[in-house]
CSV table of N, CA and C in Angstrom, one decimal:
chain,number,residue,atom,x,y,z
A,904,UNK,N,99.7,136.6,81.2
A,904,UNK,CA,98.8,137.4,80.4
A,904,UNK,C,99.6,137.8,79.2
A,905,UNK,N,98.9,138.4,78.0
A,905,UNK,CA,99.5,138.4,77.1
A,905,UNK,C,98.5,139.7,76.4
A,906,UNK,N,99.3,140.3,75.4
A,906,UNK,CA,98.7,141.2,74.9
A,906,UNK,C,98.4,141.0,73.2
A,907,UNK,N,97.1,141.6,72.8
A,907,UNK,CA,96.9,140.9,71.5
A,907,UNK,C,96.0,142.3,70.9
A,908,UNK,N,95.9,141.8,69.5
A,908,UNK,CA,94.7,142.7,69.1
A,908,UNK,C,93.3,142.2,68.2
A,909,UNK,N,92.1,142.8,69.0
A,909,UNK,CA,91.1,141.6,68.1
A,909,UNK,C,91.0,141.8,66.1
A,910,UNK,N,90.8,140.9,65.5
A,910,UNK,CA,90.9,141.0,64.3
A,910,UNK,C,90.0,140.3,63.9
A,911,UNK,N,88.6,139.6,64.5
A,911,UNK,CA,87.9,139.5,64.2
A,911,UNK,C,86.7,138.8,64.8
A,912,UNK,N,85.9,138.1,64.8
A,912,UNK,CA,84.8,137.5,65.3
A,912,UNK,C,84.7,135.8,64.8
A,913,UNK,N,84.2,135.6,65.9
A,913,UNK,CA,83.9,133.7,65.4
A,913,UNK,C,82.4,133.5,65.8
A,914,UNK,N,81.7,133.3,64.4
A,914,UNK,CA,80.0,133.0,64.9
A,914,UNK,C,80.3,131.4,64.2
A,915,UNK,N,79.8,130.5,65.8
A,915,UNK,CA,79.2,128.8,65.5
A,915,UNK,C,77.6,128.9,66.3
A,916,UNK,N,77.2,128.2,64.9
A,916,UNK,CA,75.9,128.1,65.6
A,916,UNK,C,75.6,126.6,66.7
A,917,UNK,N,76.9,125.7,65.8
A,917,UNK,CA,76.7,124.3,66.5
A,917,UNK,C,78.1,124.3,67.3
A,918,UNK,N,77.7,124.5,68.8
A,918,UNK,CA,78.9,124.4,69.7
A,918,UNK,C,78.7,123.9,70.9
A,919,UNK,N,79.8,123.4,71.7
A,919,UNK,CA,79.4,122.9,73.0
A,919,UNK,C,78.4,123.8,73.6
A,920,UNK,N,77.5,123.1,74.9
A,920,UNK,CA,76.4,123.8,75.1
A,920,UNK,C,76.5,124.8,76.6
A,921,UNK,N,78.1,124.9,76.9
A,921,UNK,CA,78.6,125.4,78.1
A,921,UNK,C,78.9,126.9,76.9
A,922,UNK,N,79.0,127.0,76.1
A,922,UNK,CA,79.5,128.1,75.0
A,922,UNK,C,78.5,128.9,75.1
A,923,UNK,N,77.1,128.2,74.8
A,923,UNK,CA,76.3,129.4,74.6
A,923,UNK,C,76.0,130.3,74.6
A,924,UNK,N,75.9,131.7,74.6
A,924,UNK,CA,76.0,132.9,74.8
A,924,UNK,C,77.5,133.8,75.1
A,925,UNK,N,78.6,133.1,74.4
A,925,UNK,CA,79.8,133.5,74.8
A,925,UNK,C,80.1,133.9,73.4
A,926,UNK,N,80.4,135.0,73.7
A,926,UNK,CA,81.3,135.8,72.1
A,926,UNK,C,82.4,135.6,72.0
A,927,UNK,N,82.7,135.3,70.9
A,927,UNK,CA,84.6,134.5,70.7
A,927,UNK,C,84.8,135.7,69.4
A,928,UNK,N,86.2,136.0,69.9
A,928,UNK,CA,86.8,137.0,69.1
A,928,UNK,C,88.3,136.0,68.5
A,929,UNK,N,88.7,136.5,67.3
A,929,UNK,CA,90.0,136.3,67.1
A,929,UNK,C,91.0,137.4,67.0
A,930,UNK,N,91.8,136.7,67.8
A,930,UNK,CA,92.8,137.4,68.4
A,930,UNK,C,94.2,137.4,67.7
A,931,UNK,N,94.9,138.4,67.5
A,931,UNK,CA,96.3,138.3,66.9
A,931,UNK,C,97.3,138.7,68.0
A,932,UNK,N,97.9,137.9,68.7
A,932,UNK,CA,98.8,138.2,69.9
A,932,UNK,C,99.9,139.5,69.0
A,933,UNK,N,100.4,140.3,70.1
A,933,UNK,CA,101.2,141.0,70.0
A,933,UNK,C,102.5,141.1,70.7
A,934,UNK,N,103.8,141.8,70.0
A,934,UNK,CA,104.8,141.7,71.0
A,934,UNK,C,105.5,143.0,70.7
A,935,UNK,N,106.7,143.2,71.3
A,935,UNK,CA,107.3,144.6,71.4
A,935,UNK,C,108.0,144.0,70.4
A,936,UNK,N,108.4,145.0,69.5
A,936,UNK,CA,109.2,144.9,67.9
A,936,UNK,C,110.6,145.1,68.7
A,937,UNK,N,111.5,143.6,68.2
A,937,UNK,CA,112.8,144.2,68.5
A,937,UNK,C,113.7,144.7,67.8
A,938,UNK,N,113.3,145.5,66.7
A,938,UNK,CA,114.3,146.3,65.6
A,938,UNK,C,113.9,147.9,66.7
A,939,UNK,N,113.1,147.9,67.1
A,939,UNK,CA,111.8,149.3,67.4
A,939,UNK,C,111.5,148.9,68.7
A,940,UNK,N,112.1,148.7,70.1
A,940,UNK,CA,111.2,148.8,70.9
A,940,UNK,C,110.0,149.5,71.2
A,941,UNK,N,109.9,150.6,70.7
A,941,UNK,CA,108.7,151.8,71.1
A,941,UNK,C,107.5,151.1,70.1
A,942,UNK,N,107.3,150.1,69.7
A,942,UNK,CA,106.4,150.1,68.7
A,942,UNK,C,105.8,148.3,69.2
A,943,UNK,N,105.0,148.0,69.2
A,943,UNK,CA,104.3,146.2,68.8
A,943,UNK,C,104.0,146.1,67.3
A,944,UNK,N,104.1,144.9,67.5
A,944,UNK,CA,103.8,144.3,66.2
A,944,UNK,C,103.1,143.1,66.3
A,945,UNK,N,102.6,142.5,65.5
A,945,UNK,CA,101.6,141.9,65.5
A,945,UNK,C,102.1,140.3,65.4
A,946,UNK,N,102.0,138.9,65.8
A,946,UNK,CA,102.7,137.6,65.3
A,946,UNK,C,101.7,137.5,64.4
A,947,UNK,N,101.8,136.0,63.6
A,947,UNK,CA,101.8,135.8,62.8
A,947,UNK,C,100.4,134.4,63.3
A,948,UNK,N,100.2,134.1,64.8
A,948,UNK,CA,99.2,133.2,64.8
A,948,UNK,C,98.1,133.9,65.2
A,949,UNK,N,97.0,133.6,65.3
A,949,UNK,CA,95.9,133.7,65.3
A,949,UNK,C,95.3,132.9,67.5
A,950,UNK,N,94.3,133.2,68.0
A,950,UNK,CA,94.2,132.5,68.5
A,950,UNK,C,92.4,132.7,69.4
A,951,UNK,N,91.9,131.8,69.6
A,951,UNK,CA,89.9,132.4,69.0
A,951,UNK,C,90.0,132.3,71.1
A,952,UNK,N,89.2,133.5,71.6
A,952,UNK,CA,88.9,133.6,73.3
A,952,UNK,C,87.8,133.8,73.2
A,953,UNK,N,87.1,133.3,74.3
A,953,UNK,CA,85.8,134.0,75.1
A,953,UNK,C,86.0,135.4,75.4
A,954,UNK,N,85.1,136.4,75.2
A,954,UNK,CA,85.4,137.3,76.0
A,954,UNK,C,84.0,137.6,76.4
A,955,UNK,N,84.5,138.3,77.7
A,955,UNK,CA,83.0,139.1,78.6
A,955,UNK,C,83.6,140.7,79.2
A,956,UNK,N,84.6,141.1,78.4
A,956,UNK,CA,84.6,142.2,78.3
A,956,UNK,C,83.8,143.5,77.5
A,957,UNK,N,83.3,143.1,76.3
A,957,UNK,CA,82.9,143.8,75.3
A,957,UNK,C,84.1,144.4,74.5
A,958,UNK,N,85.0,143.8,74.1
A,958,UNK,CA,85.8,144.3,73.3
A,958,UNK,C,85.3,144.0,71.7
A,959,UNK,N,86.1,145.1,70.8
A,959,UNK,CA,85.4,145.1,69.4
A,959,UNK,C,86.8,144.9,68.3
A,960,UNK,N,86.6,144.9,67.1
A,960,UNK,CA,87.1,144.6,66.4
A,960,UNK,C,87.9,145.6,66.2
A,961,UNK,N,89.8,145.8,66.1
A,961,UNK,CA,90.6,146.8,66.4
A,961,UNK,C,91.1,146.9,67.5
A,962,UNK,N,90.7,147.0,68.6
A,962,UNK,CA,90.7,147.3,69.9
A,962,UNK,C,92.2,146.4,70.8
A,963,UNK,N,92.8,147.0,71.1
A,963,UNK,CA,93.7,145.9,71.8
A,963,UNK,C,93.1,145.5,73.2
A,964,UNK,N,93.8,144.3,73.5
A,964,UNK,CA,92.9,143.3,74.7
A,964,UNK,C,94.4,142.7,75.4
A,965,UNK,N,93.6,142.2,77.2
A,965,UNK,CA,94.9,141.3,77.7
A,965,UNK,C,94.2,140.2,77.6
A,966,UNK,N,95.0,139.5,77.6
A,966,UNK,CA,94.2,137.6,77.0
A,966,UNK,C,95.1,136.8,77.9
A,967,UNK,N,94.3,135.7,78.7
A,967,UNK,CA,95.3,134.4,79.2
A,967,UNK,C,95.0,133.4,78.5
A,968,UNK,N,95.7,132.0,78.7
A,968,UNK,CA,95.7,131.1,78.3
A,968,UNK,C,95.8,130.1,79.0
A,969,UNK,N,95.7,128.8,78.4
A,969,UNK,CA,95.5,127.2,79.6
A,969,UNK,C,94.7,127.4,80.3
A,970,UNK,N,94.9,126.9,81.9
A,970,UNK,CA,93.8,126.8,82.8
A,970,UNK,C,93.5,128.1,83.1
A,971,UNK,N,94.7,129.3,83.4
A,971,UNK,CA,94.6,131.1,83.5
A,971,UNK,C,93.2,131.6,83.3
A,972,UNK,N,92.8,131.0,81.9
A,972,UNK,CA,91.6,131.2,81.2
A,972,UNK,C,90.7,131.2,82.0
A,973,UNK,N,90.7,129.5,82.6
A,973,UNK,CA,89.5,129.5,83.4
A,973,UNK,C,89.2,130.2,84.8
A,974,UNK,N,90.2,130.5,84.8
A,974,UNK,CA,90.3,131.5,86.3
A,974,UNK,C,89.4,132.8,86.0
A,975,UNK,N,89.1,133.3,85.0
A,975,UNK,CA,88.7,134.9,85.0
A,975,UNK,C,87.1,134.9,85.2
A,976,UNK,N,86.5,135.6,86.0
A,976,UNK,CA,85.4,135.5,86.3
A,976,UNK,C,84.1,134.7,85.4
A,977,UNK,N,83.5,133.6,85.2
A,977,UNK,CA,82.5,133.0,84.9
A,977,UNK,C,82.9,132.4,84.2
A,978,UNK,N,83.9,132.0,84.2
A,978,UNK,CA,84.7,131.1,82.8
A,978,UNK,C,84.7,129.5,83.3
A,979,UNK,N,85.0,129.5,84.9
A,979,UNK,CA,85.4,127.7,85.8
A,979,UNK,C,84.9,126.5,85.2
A,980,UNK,N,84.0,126.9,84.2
A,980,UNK,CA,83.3,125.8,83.9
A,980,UNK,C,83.1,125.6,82.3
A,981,UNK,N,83.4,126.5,82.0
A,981,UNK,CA,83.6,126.8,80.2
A,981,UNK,C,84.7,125.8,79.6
A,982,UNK,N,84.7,124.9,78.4
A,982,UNK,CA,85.7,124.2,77.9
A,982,UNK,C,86.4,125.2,77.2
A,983,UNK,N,87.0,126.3,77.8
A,983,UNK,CA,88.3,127.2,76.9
A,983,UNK,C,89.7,127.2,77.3
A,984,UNK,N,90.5,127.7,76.0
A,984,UNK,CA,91.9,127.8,76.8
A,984,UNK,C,92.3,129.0,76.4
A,985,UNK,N,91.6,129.9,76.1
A,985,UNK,CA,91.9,131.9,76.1
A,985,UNK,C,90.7,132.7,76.5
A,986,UNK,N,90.9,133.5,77.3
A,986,UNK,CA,90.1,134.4,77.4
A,986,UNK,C,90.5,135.7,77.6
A,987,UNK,N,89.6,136.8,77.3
A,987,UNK,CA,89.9,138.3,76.9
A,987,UNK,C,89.4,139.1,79.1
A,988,UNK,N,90.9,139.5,79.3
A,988,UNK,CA,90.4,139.6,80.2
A,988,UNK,C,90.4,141.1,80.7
A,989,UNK,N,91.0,142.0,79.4
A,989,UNK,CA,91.5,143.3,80.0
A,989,UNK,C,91.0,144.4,78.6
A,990,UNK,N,90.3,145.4,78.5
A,990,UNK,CA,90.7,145.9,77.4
A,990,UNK,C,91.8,147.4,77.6
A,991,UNK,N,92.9,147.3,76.6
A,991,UNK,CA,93.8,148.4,77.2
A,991,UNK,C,94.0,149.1,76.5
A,992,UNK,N,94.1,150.5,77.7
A,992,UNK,CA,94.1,151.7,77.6
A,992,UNK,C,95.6,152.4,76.9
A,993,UNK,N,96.6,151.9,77.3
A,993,UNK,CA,97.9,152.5,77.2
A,993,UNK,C,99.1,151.0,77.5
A,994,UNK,N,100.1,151.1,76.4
A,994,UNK,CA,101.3,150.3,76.9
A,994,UNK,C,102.0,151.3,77.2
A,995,UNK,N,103.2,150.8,77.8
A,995,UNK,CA,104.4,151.3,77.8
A,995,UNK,C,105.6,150.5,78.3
A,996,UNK,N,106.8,150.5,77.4
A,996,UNK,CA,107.8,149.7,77.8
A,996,UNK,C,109.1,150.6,77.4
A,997,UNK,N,110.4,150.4,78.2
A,997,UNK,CA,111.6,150.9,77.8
A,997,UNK,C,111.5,152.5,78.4
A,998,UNK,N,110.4,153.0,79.1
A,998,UNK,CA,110.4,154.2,79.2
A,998,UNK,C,109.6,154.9,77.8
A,999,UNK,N,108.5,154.2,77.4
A,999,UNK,CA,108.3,154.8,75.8
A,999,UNK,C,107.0,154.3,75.9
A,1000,UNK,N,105.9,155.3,75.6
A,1000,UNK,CA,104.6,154.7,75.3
A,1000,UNK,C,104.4,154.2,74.0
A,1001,UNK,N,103.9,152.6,74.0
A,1001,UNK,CA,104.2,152.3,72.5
A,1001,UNK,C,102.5,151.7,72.4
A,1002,UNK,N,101.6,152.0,73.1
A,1002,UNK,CA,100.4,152.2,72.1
A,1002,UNK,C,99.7,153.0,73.7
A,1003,UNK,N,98.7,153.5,72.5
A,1003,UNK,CA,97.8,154.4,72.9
A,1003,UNK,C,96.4,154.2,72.5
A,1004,UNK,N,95.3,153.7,73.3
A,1004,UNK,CA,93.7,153.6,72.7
A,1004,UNK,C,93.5,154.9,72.0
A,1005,UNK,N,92.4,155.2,71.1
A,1005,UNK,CA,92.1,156.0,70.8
A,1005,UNK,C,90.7,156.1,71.4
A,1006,UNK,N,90.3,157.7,71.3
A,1006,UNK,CA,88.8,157.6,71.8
A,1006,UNK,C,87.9,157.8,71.5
């Protein structure tokens, strides 16, 4: 599992026909800053998931990848290799909360 933040939306109107009705978000993975443990920061790739969470644009998310993906409920049969499988509430690492949802 990995942690990310959504940054945007992906609308195709011409896509495989196992897709349809699945909302794809783009995702910017995240990691703990190593100048700054107490803080994430964002990488620099990009990377487009299914999600059937309802997560929105802003919002941090847990995301798998490869087959992982296909594991998360209704996905076994979907051609993806990310999916949004958590939306979260609170990190914490090092003894330090380094993010917090807002509400």
């Amino acid at each position: 599992m990995f942690l990310a933040k959504v940054i945007g939306q992906v609308v195709a109107t011409q896509k495989d026909d196992k897709l349809r009705g699945s909302k794809l978000l783009v995702l910017r993975p995240l990691q703990i800053d190593s100048s700054n443990p107490a803080d994430l920061v964002e990488n620099k790739n990009t990377v487009v998931a299914v999600d059937n969470c309802g997560a929105g644009v802003g919002q941090v998310v847990m995301f798998c990848q490869g087959s992982s993906a296909r594991q998360a409920y209704g996905m076994k049969e979907l051609p993806i290799d990310a999916a949004v499988i958590g939306l979260v509430d609170s990190v914490e690492a090092f003894s330090k909360e380094v993010y917090k949802a807002e509400k």
